[in-house]
């Protein structure tokens, strides 16, 4: 499951290289390298909860339910904040790291950033399934995602080149999250996190996006948007 999870998004780089020219491949690879750094964050942040969840899954389902709910809420808030900041800073960050000739990679990175929402909640729900000793479900979900990313990536890259690859990443991560949640519900509906809270971070994200639209340099707009997001989310 872990191997498939590591591989399947990186297949998009291969698909773009096979179906487009060198310039488009270079742009997509540039955006993906930055996105790849963000991909590792949920594992670093959330995996520390696995020992607690594993014990709760074996001995205390109410504790597991509470932990999964709180982790899901934290994952949505953190990923929404990362999406907001990445969208605002994508172009200046790429210009800083790669130069003006890579500026056209910014829209790809901005679109790819929305996959972080699925990445974060998928990590939480994967931990939940492992805690319930349902590793097989994790493997099946990642296997389906692997097949879908090849089929969907081939279709979208052929039609929209690098932007199609970015869109395939978002769609596949969203599908993986849905599959993991369905498997978690099937394993034990009582511990499945509720999603009624999602409107709150969405409101915070809308407020942060409004602040980012102010006529400011992106390096100032990004921390302002993040501060507004956190203030509204806290409220």
PDB file of C-alpha atoms in Angstrom:
ATOM      1  CA  UNK A   1       0.000   0.000   0.000  1.00  0.00           C
ATOM      2  CA  UNK A   2       2.787   2.401   0.912  1.00  0.00           C
ATOM      3  CA  UNK A   3       4.673   1.572  -2.275  1.00  0.00           C
ATOM      4  CA  UNK A   4       1.624   2.252  -4.439  1.00  0.00           C
ATOM      5  CA  UNK A   5       0.928   5.473  -2.552  1.00  0.00           C
ATOM      6  CA  UNK A   6       4.458   6.691  -3.219  1.00  0.00           C
ATOM      7  CA  UNK A   7       4.410   5.669  -6.878  1.00  0.00           C
ATOM      8  CA  UNK A   8       1.031   6.623  -8.227  1.00  0.00           C
ATOM      9  CA  UNK A   9       1.275  10.425  -8.254  1.00  0.00           C
ATOM     10  CA  UNK A  10       4.831  10.253  -9.573  1.00  0.00           C
ATOM     11  CA  UNK A  11       3.527   8.321 -12.571  1.00  0.00           C
ATOM     12  CA  UNK A  12       2.002  11.606 -13.727  1.00  0.00           C
ATOM     13  CA  UNK A  13       5.477  13.000 -14.386  1.00  0.00           C
ATOM     14  CA  UNK A  14       6.170   9.981 -16.594  1.00  0.00           C
ATOM     15  CA  UNK A  15       2.841  10.356 -18.402  1.00  0.00           C
ATOM     16  CA  UNK A  16       3.515  14.045 -19.094  1.00  0.00           C
ATOM     17  CA  UNK A  17       6.997  13.223 -20.412  1.00  0.00           C
ATOM     18  CA  UNK A  18       5.583  10.567 -22.742  1.00  0.00           C
ATOM     19  CA  UNK A  19       2.734  12.664 -24.117  1.00  0.00           C
ATOM     20  CA  UNK A  20       4.140  16.194 -24.280  1.00  0.00           C
ATOM     21  CA  UNK A  21       7.285  18.002 -25.294  1.00  0.00           C
ATOM     22  CA  UNK A  22      10.404  18.823 -23.290  1.00  0.00           C
ATOM     23  CA  UNK A  23       9.225  22.287 -22.238  1.00  0.00           C
ATOM     24  CA  UNK A  24       5.873  21.087 -20.878  1.00  0.00           C
ATOM     25  CA  UNK A  25       7.602  18.200 -19.106  1.00  0.00           C
ATOM     26  CA  UNK A  26      10.082  20.587 -17.527  1.00  0.00           C
ATOM     27  CA  UNK A  27       7.297  22.877 -16.309  1.00  0.00           C
ATOM     28  CA  UNK A  28       5.279  20.019 -14.843  1.00  0.00           C
ATOM     29  CA  UNK A  29       8.337  18.470 -13.212  1.00  0.00           C
ATOM     30  CA  UNK A  30       9.179  21.824 -11.634  1.00  0.00           C
ATOM     31  CA  UNK A  31       5.720  22.235 -10.143  1.00  0.00           C
ATOM     32  CA  UNK A  32       5.688  18.618  -8.998  1.00  0.00           C
ATOM     33  CA  UNK A  33       9.044  18.922  -7.208  1.00  0.00           C
ATOM     34  CA  UNK A  34       7.621  21.706  -5.047  1.00  0.00           C
ATOM     35  CA  UNK A  35       4.368  19.813  -4.570  1.00  0.00           C
ATOM     36  CA  UNK A  36       6.371  16.718  -3.577  1.00  0.00           C
ATOM     37  CA  UNK A  37       7.840  18.587  -0.606  1.00  0.00           C
ATOM     38  CA  UNK A  38       4.332  19.373   0.620  1.00  0.00           C
ATOM     39  CA  UNK A  39       3.268  15.738   0.105  1.00  0.00           C
ATOM     40  CA  UNK A  40       5.510  14.589   2.920  1.00  0.00           C
ATOM     41  CA  UNK A  41       4.079  16.944   5.532  1.00  0.00           C
ATOM     42  CA  UNK A  42       0.978  14.940   6.561  1.00  0.00           C
ATOM     43  CA  UNK A  43       3.066  11.820   7.146  1.00  0.00           C
ATOM     44  CA  UNK A  44       5.499  13.732   9.353  1.00  0.00           C
ATOM     45  CA  UNK A  45       2.739  15.517  11.268  1.00  0.00           C
ATOM     46  CA  UNK A  46       0.096  12.795  11.617  1.00  0.00           C
ATOM     47  CA  UNK A  47       2.025   9.523  11.765  1.00  0.00           C
ATOM     48  CA  UNK A  48       3.068  10.248  15.348  1.00  0.00           C
ATOM     49  CA  UNK A  49      -0.548   9.495  16.314  1.00  0.00           C
ATOM     50  CA  UNK A  50      -0.364   5.866  15.119  1.00  0.00           C
ATOM     51  CA  UNK A  51       0.666   4.300  18.477  1.00  0.00           C
ATOM     52  CA  UNK A  52      -2.243   6.027  20.245  1.00  0.00           C
ATOM     53  CA  UNK A  53      -4.693   5.055  17.518  1.00  0.00           C
ATOM     54  CA  UNK A  54      -3.462   1.445  17.407  1.00  0.00           C
ATOM     55  CA  UNK A  55      -4.042   0.981  21.130  1.00  0.00           C
ATOM     56  CA  UNK A  56      -7.428   2.725  20.926  1.00  0.00           C
ATOM     57  CA  UNK A  57      -8.440   0.550  17.976  1.00  0.00           C
ATOM     58  CA  UNK A  58      -7.796  -2.576  20.012  1.00  0.00           C
ATOM     59  CA  UNK A  59      -9.103  -1.472  23.397  1.00  0.00           C
ATOM     60  CA  UNK A  60     -11.186   1.710  23.287  1.00  0.00           C
ATOM     61  CA  UNK A  61     -13.316   2.472  20.215  1.00  0.00           C
ATOM     62  CA  UNK A  62     -14.762   5.629  21.764  1.00  0.00           C
ATOM     63  CA  UNK A  63     -11.266   6.997  22.194  1.00  0.00           C
ATOM     64  CA  UNK A  64     -10.461   6.030  18.609  1.00  0.00           C
ATOM     65  CA  UNK A  65     -13.590   7.817  17.361  1.00  0.00           C
ATOM     66  CA  UNK A  66     -12.641  10.984  19.241  1.00  0.00           C
ATOM     67  CA  UNK A  67      -9.035  10.892  18.001  1.00  0.00           C
ATOM     68  CA  UNK A  68     -10.014  10.313  14.365  1.00  0.00           C
ATOM     69  CA  UNK A  69     -12.547  13.136  14.514  1.00  0.00           C
ATOM     70  CA  UNK A  70     -10.021  15.604  15.919  1.00  0.00           C
ATOM     71  CA  UNK A  71      -7.297  14.502  13.526  1.00  0.00           C
ATOM     72  CA  UNK A  72      -9.666  14.852  10.580  1.00  0.00           C
ATOM     73  CA  UNK A  73     -10.585  18.375  11.664  1.00  0.00           C
ATOM     74  CA  UNK A  74      -6.921  19.299  12.087  1.00  0.00           C
ATOM     75  CA  UNK A  75      -6.062  17.756   8.703  1.00  0.00           C
ATOM     76  CA  UNK A  76      -8.729  19.765   6.892  1.00  0.00           C
ATOM     77  CA  UNK A  77      -7.704  23.020   8.567  1.00  0.00           C
ATOM     78  CA  UNK A  78      -3.972  22.529   7.976  1.00  0.00           C
ATOM     79  CA  UNK A  79      -4.389  21.395   4.379  1.00  0.00           C
ATOM     80  CA  UNK A  80      -6.750  24.291   3.564  1.00  0.00           C
ATOM     81  CA  UNK A  81      -4.190  26.713   4.990  1.00  0.00           C
ATOM     82  CA  UNK A  82      -1.417  25.110   2.917  1.00  0.00           C
ATOM     83  CA  UNK A  83      -3.544  25.285  -0.230  1.00  0.00           C
ATOM     84  CA  UNK A  84      -4.246  28.969   0.365  1.00  0.00           C
ATOM     85  CA  UNK A  85      -0.594  29.879   0.936  1.00  0.00           C
ATOM     86  CA  UNK A  86       0.633  27.740  -1.971  1.00  0.00           C
ATOM     87  CA  UNK A  87      -1.834  29.284  -4.421  1.00  0.00           C
ATOM     88  CA  UNK A  88      -0.759  32.789  -3.399  1.00  0.00           C
ATOM     89  CA  UNK A  89       2.990  32.094  -3.448  1.00  0.00           C
ATOM     90  CA  UNK A  90       3.172  29.683  -6.396  1.00  0.00           C
ATOM     91  CA  UNK A  91       4.321  32.163  -9.031  1.00  0.00           C
ATOM     92  CA  UNK A  92       6.850  34.173  -6.981  1.00  0.00           C
ATOM     93  CA  UNK A  93       8.233  31.000  -5.412  1.00  0.00           C
ATOM     94  CA  UNK A  94       8.780  29.359  -8.798  1.00  0.00           C
ATOM     95  CA  UNK A  95      10.369  32.536 -10.177  1.00  0.00           C
ATOM     96  CA  UNK A  96      12.673  32.622  -7.152  1.00  0.00           C
ATOM     97  CA  UNK A  97      13.675  28.957  -7.399  1.00  0.00           C
ATOM     98  CA  UNK A  98      13.786  28.455 -11.160  1.00  0.00           C
ATOM     99  CA  UNK A  99      13.804  31.848 -12.803  1.00  0.00           C
ATOM    100  CA  UNK A 100      11.337  33.616 -15.063  1.00  0.00           C
ATOM    101  CA  UNK A 101      11.502  30.884 -17.715  1.00  0.00           C
ATOM    102  CA  UNK A 102       9.642  28.549 -15.312  1.00  0.00           C
ATOM    103  CA  UNK A 103       6.854  30.990 -14.465  1.00  0.00           C
ATOM    104  CA  UNK A 104       4.370  29.033 -16.587  1.00  0.00           C
ATOM    105  CA  UNK A 105       4.635  26.183 -14.065  1.00  0.00           C
ATOM    106  CA  UNK A 106       2.801  28.311 -11.476  1.00  0.00           C
ATOM    107  CA  UNK A 107      -0.761  27.470 -12.646  1.00  0.00           C
ATOM    108  CA  UNK A 108       0.091  23.759 -12.488  1.00  0.00           C
ATOM    109  CA  UNK A 109       1.344  24.110  -8.911  1.00  0.00           C
ATOM    110  CA  UNK A 110      -1.722  26.147  -7.947  1.00  0.00           C
ATOM    111  CA  UNK A 111      -4.007  23.405  -9.247  1.00  0.00           C
ATOM    112  CA  UNK A 112      -1.920  20.594  -7.744  1.00  0.00           C
ATOM    113  CA  UNK A 113      -2.098  22.298  -4.355  1.00  0.00           C
ATOM    114  CA  UNK A 114      -5.774  21.350  -4.023  1.00  0.00           C
ATOM    115  CA  UNK A 115      -4.722  17.686  -3.931  1.00  0.00           C
ATOM    116  CA  UNK A 116      -3.322  18.401  -0.451  1.00  0.00           C
ATOM    117  CA  UNK A 117      -6.856  18.341   0.941  1.00  0.00           C
ATOM    118  CA  UNK A 118      -7.184  14.712  -0.104  1.00  0.00           C
ATOM    119  CA  UNK A 119      -3.619  13.881   0.912  1.00  0.00           C
ATOM    120  CA  UNK A 120      -4.096  15.055   4.499  1.00  0.00           C
ATOM    121  CA  UNK A 121      -7.445  13.396   5.203  1.00  0.00           C
ATOM    122  CA  UNK A 122      -6.299  10.216   3.423  1.00  0.00           C
ATOM    123  CA  UNK A 123      -3.389   9.987   5.832  1.00  0.00           C
ATOM    124  CA  UNK A 124      -5.742  10.237   8.830  1.00  0.00           C
ATOM    125  CA  UNK A 125      -8.167   7.660   7.484  1.00  0.00           C
ATOM    126  CA  UNK A 126      -5.307   5.328   6.549  1.00  0.00           C
ATOM    127  CA  UNK A 127      -4.131   5.473  10.157  1.00  0.00           C
ATOM    128  CA  UNK A 128      -7.685   4.710  11.243  1.00  0.00           C
ATOM    129  CA  UNK A 129      -7.870   1.611   9.051  1.00  0.00           C
ATOM    130  CA  UNK A 130      -4.461   0.388  10.194  1.00  0.00           C
ATOM    131  CA  UNK A 131      -5.571   0.888  13.803  1.00  0.00           C
ATOM    132  CA  UNK A 132      -8.541  -1.373  13.086  1.00  0.00           C
ATOM    133  CA  UNK A 133      -6.189  -3.957  11.497  1.00  0.00           C
ATOM    134  CA  UNK A 134      -7.687  -3.324   8.051  1.00  0.00           C
ATOM    135  CA  UNK A 135      -4.441  -2.992   6.098  1.00  0.00           C
ATOM    136  CA  UNK A 136      -5.980  -4.940   3.231  1.00  0.00           C
ATOM    137  CA  UNK A 137      -8.509  -2.134   2.702  1.00  0.00           C
ATOM    138  CA  UNK A 138      -5.668   0.395   2.539  1.00  0.00           C
ATOM    139  CA  UNK A 139      -3.932  -1.719  -0.105  1.00  0.00           C
ATOM    140  CA  UNK A 140      -7.122  -2.093  -2.164  1.00  0.00           C
ATOM    141  CA  UNK A 141      -7.848   1.656  -2.042  1.00  0.00           C
ATOM    142  CA  UNK A 142      -4.308   2.521  -3.148  1.00  0.00           C
ATOM    143  CA  UNK A 143      -4.455  -0.114  -5.885  1.00  0.00           C
ATOM    144  CA  UNK A 144      -7.624   1.447  -7.266  1.00  0.00           C
ATOM    145  CA  UNK A 145      -6.013   4.892  -7.092  1.00  0.00           C
ATOM    146  CA  UNK A 146      -2.986   3.567  -8.981  1.00  0.00           C
ATOM    147  CA  UNK A 147      -5.178   2.235 -11.797  1.00  0.00           C
ATOM    148  CA  UNK A 148      -7.250   5.416 -11.943  1.00  0.00           C
ATOM    149  CA  UNK A 149      -4.251   7.742 -12.073  1.00  0.00           C
ATOM    150  CA  UNK A 150      -2.866   5.886 -15.092  1.00  0.00           C
ATOM    151  CA  UNK A 151      -6.186   5.920 -16.970  1.00  0.00           C
ATOM    152  CA  UNK A 152      -7.246   9.430 -15.977  1.00  0.00           C
ATOM    153  CA  UNK A 153      -3.742  10.837 -16.301  1.00  0.00           C
ATOM    154  CA  UNK A 154      -3.373   9.451 -19.823  1.00  0.00           C
ATOM    155  CA  UNK A 155      -6.701  10.994 -20.819  1.00  0.00           C
ATOM    156  CA  UNK A 156      -6.224  14.414 -19.212  1.00  0.00           C
ATOM    157  CA  UNK A 157      -2.557  14.841 -20.113  1.00  0.00           C
ATOM    158  CA  UNK A 158      -3.398  14.017 -23.719  1.00  0.00           C
ATOM    159  CA  UNK A 159      -6.066  16.725 -23.708  1.00  0.00           C
ATOM    160  CA  UNK A 160      -4.590  19.426 -21.438  1.00  0.00           C
ATOM    161  CA  UNK A 161      -0.885  18.559 -21.092  1.00  0.00           C
ATOM    162  CA  UNK A 162       0.626  19.652 -17.754  1.00  0.00           C
ATOM    163  CA  UNK A 163      -2.591  21.172 -16.431  1.00  0.00           C
ATOM    164  CA  UNK A 164      -4.265  17.856 -17.180  1.00  0.00           C
ATOM    165  CA  UNK A 165      -1.642  16.075 -15.089  1.00  0.00           C
ATOM    166  CA  UNK A 166      -2.269  18.467 -12.207  1.00  0.00           C
ATOM    167  CA  UNK A 167      -6.010  17.913 -12.507  1.00  0.00           C
ATOM    168  CA  UNK A 168      -5.498  14.153 -12.494  1.00  0.00           C
ATOM    169  CA  UNK A 169      -3.547  14.457  -9.227  1.00  0.00           C
ATOM    170  CA  UNK A 170      -6.402  16.353  -7.575  1.00  0.00           C
ATOM    171  CA  UNK A 171      -9.043  13.932  -8.859  1.00  0.00           C
ATOM    172  CA  UNK A 172      -7.097  10.829  -7.839  1.00  0.00           C
ATOM    173  CA  UNK A 173      -6.310  12.090  -4.339  1.00  0.00           C
ATOM    174  CA  UNK A 174      -9.979  12.972  -3.893  1.00  0.00           C
ATOM    175  CA  UNK A 175     -11.008   9.494  -5.029  1.00  0.00           C
ATOM    176  CA  UNK A 176      -8.507   7.856  -2.672  1.00  0.00           C
ATOM    177  CA  UNK A 177      -9.877   9.870   0.247  1.00  0.00           C
ATOM    178  CA  UNK A 178     -13.442   8.832  -0.580  1.00  0.00           C
ATOM    179  CA  UNK A 179     -12.446   5.162  -0.868  1.00  0.00           C
ATOM    180  CA  UNK A 180     -10.614   5.213   2.453  1.00  0.00           C
ATOM    181  CA  UNK A 181     -13.585   6.848   4.178  1.00  0.00           C
ATOM    182  CA  UNK A 182     -15.949   4.242   2.718  1.00  0.00           C
ATOM    183  CA  UNK A 183     -13.695   1.412   3.886  1.00  0.00           C
ATOM    184  CA  UNK A 184     -13.432   3.001   7.326  1.00  0.00           C
ATOM    185  CA  UNK A 185     -17.217   3.284   7.526  1.00  0.00           C
ATOM    186  CA  UNK A 186     -17.577  -0.345   6.502  1.00  0.00           C
ATOM    187  CA  UNK A 187     -15.015  -1.434   9.103  1.00  0.00           C
ATOM    188  CA  UNK A 188     -16.724   0.387  11.972  1.00  0.00           C
ATOM    189  CA  UNK A 189     -19.323   3.075  11.381  1.00  0.00           C
ATOM    190  CA  UNK A 190     -19.113   4.127  15.049  1.00  0.00           C
ATOM    191  CA  UNK A 191     -15.563   5.482  14.658  1.00  0.00           C
ATOM    192  CA  UNK A 192     -16.091   7.186  11.285  1.00  0.00           C
ATOM    193  CA  UNK A 193     -15.411  10.942  11.539  1.00  0.00           C
ATOM    194  CA  UNK A 194     -18.274  13.314  10.839  1.00  0.00           C
ATOM    195  CA  UNK A 195     -17.781  15.981   8.178  1.00  0.00           C
ATOM    196  CA  UNK A 196     -20.406  18.483   9.291  1.00  0.00           C
ATOM    197  CA  UNK A 197     -17.605  20.804  10.456  1.00  0.00           C
ATOM    198  CA  UNK A 198     -16.156  21.319   6.958  1.00  0.00           C
ATOM    199  CA  UNK A 199     -18.107  24.529   6.304  1.00  0.00           C
ATOM    200  CA  UNK A 200     -16.081  26.273   9.016  1.00  0.00           C
ATOM    201  CA  UNK A 201     -12.624  25.924   7.453  1.00  0.00           C
ATOM    202  CA  UNK A 202     -14.238  26.716   4.089  1.00  0.00           C
ATOM    203  CA  UNK A 203     -15.449  30.034   5.503  1.00  0.00           C
ATOM    204  CA  UNK A 204     -11.966  30.674   6.891  1.00  0.00           C
ATOM    205  CA  UNK A 205     -10.433  29.830   3.500  1.00  0.00           C
ATOM    206  CA  UNK A 206     -12.834  32.222   1.748  1.00  0.00           C
ATOM    207  CA  UNK A 207     -11.859  34.991   4.158  1.00  0.00           C
ATOM    208  CA  UNK A 208      -8.169  34.281   3.612  1.00  0.00           C
ATOM    209  CA  UNK A 209      -8.641  34.245  -0.168  1.00  0.00           C
ATOM    210  CA  UNK A 210     -10.392  37.621   0.015  1.00  0.00           C
ATOM    211  CA  UNK A 211      -7.413  39.031   1.924  1.00  0.00           C
ATOM    212  CA  UNK A 212      -5.045  37.576  -0.693  1.00  0.00           C
ATOM    213  CA  UNK A 213      -6.852  39.528  -3.414  1.00  0.00           C
ATOM    214  CA  UNK A 214      -5.722  42.839  -1.939  1.00  0.00           C
ATOM    215  CA  UNK A 215      -3.243  44.700  -4.189  1.00  0.00           C
ATOM    216  CA  UNK A 216      -0.166  43.590  -2.246  1.00  0.00           C
ATOM    217  CA  UNK A 217       3.054  41.838  -3.126  1.00  0.00           C
ATOM    218  CA  UNK A 218       2.449  38.056  -2.839  1.00  0.00           C
ATOM    219  CA  UNK A 219       5.164  37.763  -0.190  1.00  0.00           C
ATOM    220  CA  UNK A 220       3.075  40.095   1.991  1.00  0.00           C
ATOM    221  CA  UNK A 221      -0.312  38.835   0.813  1.00  0.00           C
ATOM    222  CA  UNK A 222       0.444  35.210   1.773  1.00  0.00           C
ATOM    223  CA  UNK A 223       1.133  35.804   5.503  1.00  0.00           C
ATOM    224  CA  UNK A 224      -1.811  38.219   5.636  1.00  0.00           C
ATOM    225  CA  UNK A 225      -4.106  35.611   4.086  1.00  0.00           C
ATOM    226  CA  UNK A 226      -2.774  32.967   6.489  1.00  0.00           C
ATOM    227  CA  UNK A 227      -3.356  35.248   9.482  1.00  0.00           C
ATOM    228  CA  UNK A 228      -6.925  36.002   8.387  1.00  0.00           C
ATOM    229  CA  UNK A 229      -7.570  32.301   7.802  1.00  0.00           C
ATOM    230  CA  UNK A 230      -6.304  31.344  11.255  1.00  0.00           C
ATOM    231  CA  UNK A 231      -8.233  34.148  12.946  1.00  0.00           C
ATOM    232  CA  UNK A 232     -11.517  33.170  11.302  1.00  0.00           C
ATOM    233  CA  UNK A 233     -10.882  29.455  11.857  1.00  0.00           C
ATOM    234  CA  UNK A 234     -10.144  30.081  15.539  1.00  0.00           C
ATOM    235  CA  UNK A 235     -13.293  32.223  15.872  1.00  0.00           C
TER     236      UNK A 235
END
